[in-house]
Amino acid sequence: MTISNVEKVEYWKWEESNWKNPDIPDCSGSLITAGVDIGSTSTQAVILADGELYAYSSIRTGSNSPNSAIDAMKWAMDGTGLSLEDLRYTVGTGYGRVNVPFADKSVTEISCHARGANMIYGPSLRTILDMGGQDCKAIHCDEVGRVTSFMMNDKCAAGTGRGMEVIANLLSVHVEDIGKMSFMIDEEPPPVSSVCVIFAKTEATNLMRAGWSKEKVLAAYCHAMALRVARLLERNGMEEDFAITGGIAKNIGVVRRIERILGVRALETEMDQQIAGALGGAMIAKELVEKKNAKKIS
Amino acid sequence: MITVGIDCGNQNTKAIMVIDGKIMNKALVLTEFDGKIAAEKVYNMVLANTGVKRDDVQAVVTTGAGRDMVDFSNASINEVSSAARGSRFINADANLVIDLGAEGCRAMRLNPDGRVKNYEVNDKCASGAGTFIETMARALQIKTEDMGDYSLRHKKNLPMNAQCVVFSESEVISLIHQQETVEDIAHGIHVGICNRISSLIRRVGIVDGIMLIGGPGYNKGLVQSLQDVLGKDIAVAEDSEFVSAVGAAVYAVNLV
Amino acid sequence: MIANYGFEDGSGSYYIAIDTDHCTDCKERGCLESCQNKVFEMELNDWDDEVAIIKKDYCNQLKSICAGCKPLVDRPELLPCEKACSFRSIVHTW
């Protein structure tokens, strides 16, 4: 027996985006390296020209990882005149890192994230929280973006974007509205007591039945998620400067509460933090090319 | 002597009437939103079924998550104590009791005298509780009751990677899309939960004389997978869901 | 680098921490043989150093896999893998 036509209404569409550096009108003659980060929910492609951010894209990961990698890279190349053949060296990273057909090497997402965040936030960065669709990582790194310790959790949906989506679906709220809504309250409610998303769902249903507004339930859930993530960070080693990357970085309901619990303000950036992994991959790609060239010369 | 034990579970509320050391009647209702109402309901059901008058019941003892919400009971005992008593009452050979409920799982090692030697609990993660199987059945679009039969008809081992109810739901959907059969998926689901439950059992120490109690006891596919994971035979009581209520009713005798 | 392999769920936190800086100096590699479930393996890291890791498929099941070495009564002070590491670089968090 097999089943077909499984369909669901869901409230978790992330916006897709691409960007091209207006300060680099032409990259011909430059060393072109790239990083592709295939995450469980989104895929990013980053192109560097001589180590400078040249173009990037971010799309939802489709059911076929190699196609997602190609689609993301083609979209990043849109309007640049570049083609896949122009990529000198490409690093694949993330959950689907071995599925980047045009990659020269795959590097763990932990190393790439630390390297990318170091470039985005600067060398004083020590602690990174990366919250993705299906995992949550605490990373501690040194001044060159090399990992000194890490702790990851991809077993449990609590503390991941997916857990937040489940609650968003339950309350029929768009995931992008959660952060703002969670502050439309008179007073911060106590956190949802269940860590487990399934039990938290039951708890949230009971709170709604007891007359809580959606905003108040979201506040209690964001609070619980922040507490859990803060614990992960403290266990792995929490030191300033601190930054948050990954999809959840856009959810101020969780971010502001993590800051409140840790008493630390997360560094801000104009750049899209979701590209940290792909950017790190592209940086490592550049270093690998330079290492090879140095070897050839000597 | 007439006593009644009521097990106020998260999902179902169960009552057992014991008369002179024999189980005489049982009743079960959905707990829904008010455990107190559910307890009152099952109590009245066993009274009506047997024709016993309320005043003739010498002691009522409650157990389970909602045990302290019931105001007409003489005492309440915890889930570990009622599970151990009920299991030994039904099966004198029970040395290790696994109590799998909707929202939790307990593994208890019993001393020769029937007292609890040590126990380990998980009631904080749904992936090791009965609700996991129900949620997966829903994803498979089959009834929870049918999971066991499907599982027993599996043709190949299909390991599940996900260890969380939320992630497993997505994995089941993608396995369906990959044209895997419901039979193989159901089996993979059972092996997954049994591996997780086994962590509790290994910590109390695996011995002969293992007994499974709780709602999912009727699920023969689950029992088979648990036997495979532990490498031991497992005994299941006929009305496995009522064993803790039996334990409470048996304890009630001491109060008289 | 301190690599923490494992997971956290509602029931608790289950990590094995490995200080991989010592792996390059380690000749015995006691971790590989000490574990009855063979959860450790050697892998080239991103800088091409050979270090001990926990097998990927095992990370999210450490709670059940390691349960046999952690009985509720008479648990040894050091677990077999912790003891086998000559640099004492393996620590269980639970």
XYZ file of C-alpha atoms in Angstrom:
648
model
C 0.000 0.000 0.000
C 1.318 3.473 -0.878
C -0.190 6.916 -0.428
C -0.206 9.834 -2.841
C -1.462 13.433 -2.776
C -0.105 14.457 0.626
C -0.787 18.176 0.849
C -0.730 20.649 3.691
C -1.364 24.334 4.173
C 1.660 25.847 5.869
C 2.737 29.276 6.995
C 6.443 29.151 6.599
C 7.510 30.691 3.323
C 10.801 32.565 3.697
C 11.483 35.335 1.253
C 14.010 34.473 -1.449
C 16.639 37.031 -2.397
C 19.675 37.782 -4.534
C 22.237 40.582 -4.460
C 25.074 41.885 -6.606
C 27.811 44.229 -5.387
C 27.293 47.572 -7.203
C 30.886 48.609 -6.374
C 32.316 45.842 -8.564
C 30.972 46.505 -12.059
C 33.320 44.035 -13.695
C 35.100 41.053 -12.204
C 36.984 39.857 -15.273
C 40.544 39.026 -14.370
C 39.682 38.504 -10.695
C 40.055 35.259 -8.766
C 36.490 33.927 -8.578
C 35.722 31.540 -5.711
C 32.376 30.365 -4.429
C 30.605 28.727 -1.528
C 27.295 26.907 -1.581
C 25.489 26.145 1.669
C 22.693 23.604 1.243
C 20.621 23.764 4.388
C 17.530 21.750 5.150
C 15.223 24.679 4.379
C 17.284 27.190 2.419
C 20.268 27.160 0.085
C 22.724 30.046 -0.355
C 25.340 30.640 -3.020
C 28.094 33.241 -2.549
C 30.594 34.430 -5.172
C 33.793 36.270 -4.212
C 35.966 38.280 -6.584
C 39.501 38.428 -5.144
C 38.025 37.801 -1.698
C 35.478 40.628 -2.004
C 31.798 39.753 -1.798
C 30.607 39.993 -5.398
C 27.175 38.350 -5.541
C 24.947 36.005 -3.611
C 21.523 34.393 -3.576
C 19.297 32.647 -1.084
C 16.508 30.267 -2.105
C 14.400 27.550 -0.490
C 15.940 24.102 -0.714
C 13.933 21.944 -3.084
C 13.483 18.184 -2.855
C 16.578 17.697 -5.036
C 19.742 19.100 -3.402
C 22.003 19.157 -6.522
C 19.336 21.110 -8.412
C 18.955 23.535 -5.492
C 22.716 24.135 -5.561
C 22.666 24.832 -9.306
C 19.560 27.038 -9.072
C 21.056 29.095 -6.244
C 24.356 29.569 -8.067
C 22.633 30.497 -11.347
C 20.521 33.069 -9.553
C 23.571 34.535 -7.828
C 25.214 34.781 -11.271
C 22.163 36.469 -12.779
C 23.286 39.694 -14.455
C 26.987 39.145 -13.696
C 27.887 37.497 -16.992
C 29.535 34.653 -15.052
C 28.916 30.964 -15.724
C 29.779 27.835 -13.702
C 33.014 27.418 -15.717
C 34.284 30.737 -14.348
C 34.357 29.450 -10.764
C 37.994 28.786 -9.930
C 37.268 26.855 -6.733
C 33.980 26.061 -5.006
C 33.360 24.757 -1.495
C 30.126 22.971 -0.639
C 28.876 23.113 2.926
C 25.787 22.541 5.052
C 23.540 19.590 5.527
C 23.658 18.741 1.790
C 27.318 19.643 1.245
C 28.180 16.478 -0.660
C 25.367 17.238 -3.121
C 26.923 20.292 -4.773
C 27.764 18.906 -8.242
C 30.237 21.675 -9.186
C 32.070 21.824 -5.808
C 35.793 21.064 -5.550
C 35.660 20.223 -1.841
C 33.147 19.872 0.937
C 33.847 21.500 4.313
C 31.792 21.099 7.501
C 29.189 23.781 8.142
C 30.758 24.486 11.525
C 34.081 25.579 9.969
C 32.360 27.542 7.210
C 30.004 29.323 9.554
C 32.775 30.429 11.865
C 34.856 31.677 8.927
C 31.936 33.499 7.322
C 30.785 35.088 10.571
C 34.356 36.242 11.224
C 34.230 38.118 7.908
C 30.755 39.547 8.474
C 31.220 40.648 12.093
C 34.972 41.153 12.334
C 37.851 39.428 14.173
C 36.604 40.289 17.697
C 33.759 37.796 17.255
C 34.029 34.864 19.707
C 30.602 33.263 20.033
C 28.227 32.382 17.223
C 24.752 31.004 17.528
C 23.518 29.494 14.293
C 19.867 28.556 14.281
C 18.735 26.861 11.116
C 15.581 25.184 9.974
C 16.442 21.825 11.482
C 19.362 22.430 13.775
C 20.946 24.734 16.277
C 24.687 25.238 16.755
C 26.784 27.041 19.311
C 30.279 27.849 18.038
C 33.216 29.464 19.815
C 36.023 30.729 17.587
C 39.298 32.642 17.611
C 40.308 35.895 15.879
C 40.839 34.246 12.488
C 37.518 32.465 12.543
C 38.912 29.068 13.499
C 36.611 26.944 15.662
C 37.728 26.398 19.284
C 34.599 24.549 20.432
C 31.195 23.655 19.092
C 27.994 22.043 20.257
C 25.272 21.153 17.839
C 21.743 19.848 18.134
C 19.862 18.452 15.179
C 18.045 15.651 16.974
C 15.209 17.669 18.436
C 12.935 20.208 16.732
C 12.732 22.420 19.821
C 15.177 25.284 19.373
C 15.058 25.082 15.570
C 13.158 26.944 12.882
C 11.017 23.875 12.338
C 9.812 23.986 15.950
C 8.843 27.628 15.461
C 6.991 26.715 12.261
C 4.949 24.099 14.095
C 3.784 26.712 16.603
C 3.166 29.224 13.760
C 0.991 26.641 11.998
C -0.885 25.861 15.198
C -1.713 29.546 15.713
C -2.189 30.272 11.957
C 0.460 32.987 12.086
C 3.108 33.700 9.440
C 6.557 32.829 10.734
C 7.886 36.265 9.732
C 5.323 37.999 11.961
C 6.137 36.032 15.117
C 8.920 38.310 16.378
C 6.871 41.507 16.225
C 3.707 39.878 17.541
C 5.535 38.357 20.522
C 6.171 41.877 21.880
C 2.551 43.033 21.588
C 1.928 42.093 25.206
C 1.466 43.983 28.458
C 3.824 41.847 30.470
C 6.272 39.049 29.646
C 4.507 35.756 30.452
C 6.370 32.796 31.977
C 7.954 30.532 29.333
C 6.132 27.501 27.967
C 7.325 24.761 30.322
C 7.642 21.898 27.823
C 10.791 21.796 25.731
C 9.409 19.114 23.397
C 7.520 20.732 20.496
C 4.728 18.143 20.678
C 4.144 18.780 24.384
C 4.565 22.541 23.869
C 1.818 22.371 21.243
C -0.535 20.803 23.783
C 0.504 23.426 26.303
C -0.080 26.259 23.787
C -3.520 24.858 22.940
C -4.407 24.786 26.635
C -3.158 28.374 27.086
C -5.341 29.544 24.170
C -8.262 27.713 25.730
C -7.521 29.495 29.010
C -7.968 32.808 27.180
C -4.389 33.786 26.302
C -3.966 35.869 23.149
C -1.860 34.526 20.265
C 0.680 37.251 21.047
C 1.025 36.095 24.640
C 1.412 32.447 23.621
C 4.077 33.448 21.090
C 5.879 35.449 23.774
C 5.862 32.413 26.087
C 7.146 30.171 23.300
C 9.875 32.591 22.127
C 10.912 32.941 25.773
C 11.179 29.148 26.178
C 13.151 28.831 22.969
C 15.522 31.618 24.044
C 16.136 29.941 27.419
C 16.975 26.667 25.782
C 19.346 28.211 23.263
C 21.033 30.338 25.933
C 21.761 27.145 27.873
C 23.379 25.578 24.809
C 25.566 28.681 24.384
C 26.624 28.725 28.009
C 27.518 25.063 27.949
C 29.687 25.501 24.880
C 31.393 28.640 26.196
C 29.851 32.078 25.938
C 32.151 35.039 25.351
C 31.678 38.436 23.728
C 31.533 39.461 20.903
C 28.467 37.481 20.081
C 26.448 37.075 16.885
C 23.412 35.173 15.692
C 23.252 33.675 12.204
C 20.758 31.505 10.355
C 17.071 31.927 9.681
C 16.026 32.560 13.272
C 18.319 35.608 13.437
C 15.449 37.387 11.686
C 13.054 36.560 14.509
C 13.525 39.416 16.976
C 11.132 37.690 19.394
C 13.791 35.059 20.031
C 16.881 37.238 19.471
C 15.899 40.014 21.947
C 15.016 37.432 24.578
C 18.332 35.572 24.180
C 20.098 38.913 24.674
C 18.048 39.627 27.777
C 18.838 36.227 29.305
C 22.569 36.384 28.542
C 22.888 40.108 29.246
C 24.740 40.456 25.943
C 23.774 42.358 22.832
C 24.163 40.457 19.562
C 26.279 42.246 16.952
C 24.287 43.761 14.123
C 25.138 43.828 10.465
C 23.773 45.317 7.292
C 24.549 42.054 5.577
C 22.223 39.065 5.287
C 23.392 36.756 8.125
C 21.926 33.745 6.368
C 24.831 33.725 3.928
C 27.474 33.167 6.660
C 28.010 29.488 5.781
C 28.269 30.023 2.032
C 30.478 33.072 2.532
C 32.808 31.090 4.804
C 32.922 28.359 2.184
C 33.896 30.882 -0.497
C 36.603 32.338 1.813
C 38.028 28.889 2.513
C 37.916 28.221 -1.251
C 40.024 31.340 -1.840
C 42.567 30.272 0.793
C 42.814 26.810 -0.735
C 43.535 28.292 -4.179
C 46.208 30.588 -2.709
C 47.757 27.671 -0.813
C 47.934 25.658 -4.036
C 49.423 28.584 -5.960
C 52.018 29.121 -3.248
C 52.972 25.457 -3.467
C 53.361 25.699 -7.242
C 55.645 28.743 -6.966
C 57.842 27.165 -4.306
C -13.997 -6.774 49.983
C -14.614 -4.296 47.164
C -12.007 -1.771 46.015
C -11.625 0.414 42.934
C -8.450 1.683 41.292
C -8.559 4.601 38.876
C -5.671 5.442 36.549
C -5.994 9.080 35.505
C -3.828 9.113 32.376
C -3.140 12.013 30.029
C -5.143 10.415 27.256
C -7.458 7.820 28.857
C -8.895 7.364 32.322
C -9.275 3.747 33.388
C -11.073 2.106 36.336
C -10.790 -1.409 37.733
C -13.001 -2.976 40.381
C -11.462 -5.744 42.491
C -13.731 -7.933 44.638
C -12.114 -10.367 47.060
C -8.822 -10.473 45.165
C -10.406 -10.897 41.734
C -10.646 -8.355 38.918
C -14.399 -7.999 38.407
C -14.899 -5.088 36.059
C -13.160 -2.437 34.003
C -14.063 0.815 32.261
C -12.246 3.357 30.108
C -13.061 6.877 28.923
C -11.113 9.597 27.133
C -9.657 11.996 29.689
C -10.245 15.038 27.436
C -10.009 18.387 29.229
C -11.186 17.565 32.722
C -9.584 14.645 34.509
C -11.957 14.963 37.427
C -15.054 14.516 35.273
C -13.426 11.578 33.474
C -12.619 9.876 36.798
C -16.181 10.379 38.024
C -17.443 8.920 34.731
C -15.355 5.707 34.809
C -16.120 5.193 38.470
C -19.869 5.371 37.769
C -19.379 3.022 34.825
C -17.832 0.214 36.895
C -20.539 0.715 39.538
C -23.287 0.520 36.907
C -21.685 -2.474 35.189
C -21.548 -4.493 38.404
C -24.567 -3.118 40.259
C -22.326 -2.382 43.251
C -23.489 0.634 45.283
C -21.098 3.517 45.887
C -21.326 3.017 49.652
C -20.295 -0.626 49.342
C -16.914 0.244 47.831
C -14.486 0.122 50.755
C -11.645 2.090 49.222
C -10.860 4.007 46.030
C -7.236 4.680 45.086
C -6.106 6.825 42.170
C -2.869 6.827 40.204
C -1.555 8.440 37.008
C -0.797 12.024 35.985
C -4.149 13.420 37.172
C -4.387 11.352 40.365
C -4.564 14.298 42.756
C -7.453 16.014 40.963
C -9.933 13.372 42.083
C -11.733 14.341 45.289
C -13.627 11.122 46.080
C -10.601 8.837 46.440
C -9.196 7.550 49.738
C -5.590 7.789 48.611
C -3.387 8.202 45.586
C -0.199 6.359 44.650
C 2.385 7.255 42.024
C 2.617 5.645 38.581
C 5.691 3.586 39.422
C 4.103 2.042 42.464
C 0.792 1.201 40.763
C 2.516 -0.211 37.666
C 4.747 -2.464 39.783
C 1.874 -3.729 41.943
C -0.460 -4.313 39.032
C 2.179 -6.126 37.008
C 3.117 -8.518 39.816
C -0.567 -9.131 40.611
C -1.185 -10.231 37.023
C 2.180 -11.849 36.326
C 4.205 -13.308 39.217
C 7.259 -13.604 36.944
C 7.497 -9.897 36.142
C 11.004 -8.647 37.023
C 11.177 -5.641 34.754
C 8.117 -3.602 33.866
C 7.971 -1.227 30.904
C 5.045 1.161 31.191
C 4.457 2.923 27.886
C 1.842 5.651 28.092
C 0.621 8.332 25.707
C 3.011 10.968 27.050
C 5.768 9.019 28.719
C 7.586 5.791 29.391
C 8.918 4.188 32.562
C 11.163 1.187 33.068
C 11.115 -0.412 36.538
C 13.232 -3.225 37.969
C 11.408 -5.206 40.635
C 12.927 -6.968 43.643
C 11.887 -10.594 44.285
C 9.369 -9.279 46.847
C 7.748 -7.122 44.155
C 9.020 -3.797 45.396
C 10.645 -1.392 42.966
C 14.445 -1.693 42.966
C 15.092 1.217 40.609
C 13.413 2.946 37.730
C 14.027 5.378 34.890
C 11.476 7.745 33.349
C 11.044 9.834 30.218
C 8.012 12.080 30.167
C 9.699 15.079 28.588
C 10.323 13.975 24.996
C 7.398 12.716 22.897
C 9.617 10.611 20.614
C 9.818 7.965 23.344
C 6.097 7.958 24.180
C 2.939 6.437 22.738
C 1.973 9.701 21.079
C 4.889 9.131 18.669
C 3.184 6.052 17.172
C -0.163 7.859 16.929
C 1.338 10.853 15.151
C 3.169 8.577 12.716
C -0.029 6.604 12.029
C -1.710 9.898 11.165
C 1.135 10.749 8.768
C 0.674 7.299 7.186
C -3.077 7.900 7.048
C -3.871 4.651 8.848
C -5.468 3.935 12.221
C -3.133 3.610 15.205
C -4.738 0.221 15.943
C -3.619 -1.038 12.531
C 0.052 -0.049 12.949
C 0.922 -3.414 14.497
C -0.518 -5.523 11.677
C 1.130 -3.429 8.982
C 4.434 -3.603 10.831
C 4.320 -7.406 11.154
C 3.882 -7.674 7.378
C 7.036 -5.655 6.606
C 9.354 -6.975 3.900
C 12.528 -5.035 4.633
C 14.213 -3.023 7.357
C 13.774 0.662 6.721
C 15.700 2.579 9.372
C 14.298 5.998 10.306
C 16.962 8.703 10.654
C 14.846 11.243 12.498
C 14.653 10.868 16.279
C 12.039 13.547 16.946
C 8.261 13.419 16.395
C 8.322 16.611 14.323
C 11.239 15.512 12.117
C 9.897 11.950 11.846
C 6.616 13.259 10.465
C 8.494 14.875 7.579
C 10.603 11.757 7.109
C 7.515 9.540 6.896
C 6.010 11.844 4.259
C 9.203 11.726 2.212
C 9.362 7.921 2.553
C 5.808 7.789 1.198
C 6.886 9.962 -1.729
C 9.793 7.583 -2.335
C 7.179 4.831 -2.811
C 8.192 2.924 0.319
C 5.348 0.725 1.581
C 3.252 1.505 4.644
C 4.260 -1.921 6.017
C 7.991 -1.139 5.899
C 7.544 2.403 7.196
C 5.378 1.196 10.109
C 8.089 -1.287 11.044
C 10.784 1.409 10.874
C 8.674 3.596 13.162
C 8.382 0.815 15.743
C 12.079 -0.027 15.674
C 12.846 3.687 16.136
C 10.726 4.129 19.249
C 11.926 0.793 20.680
C 15.550 1.915 20.355
C 14.721 5.066 22.294
C 12.753 3.213 24.974
C 15.629 0.763 25.295
C 17.809 3.494 26.813
C 15.581 3.438 29.916
C 15.558 -0.350 30.015
C 19.326 -0.672 29.636
C 19.875 1.710 32.516
C 17.786 -0.349 34.948
C 19.472 -3.495 33.587
C 18.008 -6.048 31.162
C 16.830 -9.286 32.840
C 14.437 -12.146 32.087
C 10.806 -11.596 32.969
C 10.099 -8.395 31.041
C 6.512 -7.209 30.945
C 5.065 -4.414 28.816
C 2.060 -2.524 30.143
C 0.154 0.557 28.993
C -2.010 1.418 25.993
C 0.387 0.398 23.190
C 0.554 -3.156 24.642
C -2.102 -4.256 22.119
C 0.281 -3.301 19.295
C 1.838 -6.660 18.344
C 4.192 -5.039 15.858
C 5.611 -2.833 18.594
C 6.012 -5.789 20.961
C 7.818 -7.790 18.252
C 10.189 -4.884 17.542
C 10.894 -4.402 21.243
C 11.706 -8.107 21.568
C 14.072 -7.808 18.602
C 15.783 -4.710 20.021
C 16.219 -6.179 23.518
C 16.827 -9.783 22.462
C 14.392 -10.969 25.157
C 10.845 -12.309 25.289
C 8.275 -9.830 26.482
C 5.031 -10.683 28.249
C 1.980 -8.496 27.636
C -1.145 -8.595 29.829
C -4.463 -9.062 28.067
C -5.721 -5.642 29.144
C -2.330 -3.992 29.268
C -3.819 -0.524 29.494
C -5.539 -1.372 32.799
C -2.553 -2.780 34.690
C -1.833 0.432 36.638
C -5.514 0.734 37.613
C -5.294 -2.878 38.840
C -2.258 -1.882 40.899
C -4.209 0.968 42.480
C -7.195 -1.298 43.249
C -4.890 -3.920 44.773
C -3.149 -1.272 46.902
C -6.561 -0.064 48.093
C -7.041 -3.390 49.901
C -4.289 -2.311 52.334
C -6.311 0.730 53.333
C -9.260 -1.269 54.574
C 39.038 22.146 19.411
C 36.414 20.876 21.830
C 33.936 18.982 19.691
C 30.669 18.180 21.450
C 28.822 15.362 19.741
C 25.343 14.399 20.785
C 22.058 16.132 21.346
C 19.650 17.727 23.725
C 15.924 17.020 23.850
C 13.164 17.559 26.385
C 14.483 14.701 28.532
C 18.005 16.056 28.925
C 21.357 16.764 27.339
C 23.521 13.919 26.017
C 26.916 14.974 24.687
C 30.339 13.383 24.411
C 32.996 16.097 24.365
C 36.258 15.297 22.582
C 39.261 17.621 22.835
C 40.622 16.881 19.375
C 43.812 18.913 19.893
C 45.277 15.828 21.561
C 44.304 13.386 18.814
C 47.294 14.294 16.631
C 49.687 13.370 19.477
C 47.835 10.164 20.324
C 49.322 6.854 19.197
C 47.196 4.430 21.252
C 43.771 5.533 19.979
C 42.197 3.687 22.863
C 38.822 5.210 22.112
C 38.351 3.087 18.988
C 38.591 -0.249 20.784
C 37.269 0.701 24.215
C 33.674 1.254 23.127
C 31.578 -1.890 22.890
C 29.296 -0.135 20.411
C 32.171 1.309 18.369
C 30.854 4.866 18.362
C 34.289 6.417 17.686
C 36.130 6.642 14.406
C 39.064 8.624 13.025
C 38.420 11.251 10.373
C 40.420 13.870 8.507
C 39.163 17.232 9.707
C 38.940 20.381 7.594
C 42.693 21.004 8.138
C 43.634 17.443 7.178
C 44.499 16.367 10.736
C 43.328 12.918 11.768
C 41.046 13.279 14.790
C 38.530 11.145 16.688
C 34.864 11.806 16.028
C 31.599 10.128 16.897
C 30.098 8.355 13.882
C 27.529 10.654 12.358
C 24.613 8.198 12.479
C 25.254 7.596 16.185
C 25.244 11.219 17.388
C 21.488 11.462 17.774
C 21.193 8.086 19.491
C 23.923 8.368 22.129
C 21.374 8.277 24.945
C 20.353 4.730 24.064
C 23.693 3.547 22.673
C 25.635 4.546 25.801
C 22.931 3.451 28.269
C 24.525 0.014 28.750
C 27.716 1.639 30.155
C 25.696 3.856 32.514
C 23.650 1.613 34.797
C 21.642 3.385 37.513
C 23.504 1.378 40.146
C 27.271 0.726 40.186
C 28.196 3.073 37.390
C 32.009 3.217 37.160
C 33.700 6.506 37.944
C 35.224 6.662 34.470
C 33.408 5.130 31.528
C 35.429 2.729 29.331
C 36.009 5.349 26.604
C 36.911 8.073 29.116
C 39.404 5.708 30.726
C 40.889 4.499 27.436
C 41.842 7.988 26.242
C 45.438 8.550 27.362
C 44.905 12.316 27.350
C 41.619 12.122 29.262
C 40.179 14.090 26.377
C 36.824 12.317 26.287
C 34.102 13.445 28.687
C 30.448 12.444 28.825
C 28.118 15.212 29.943
C 25.493 12.894 31.434
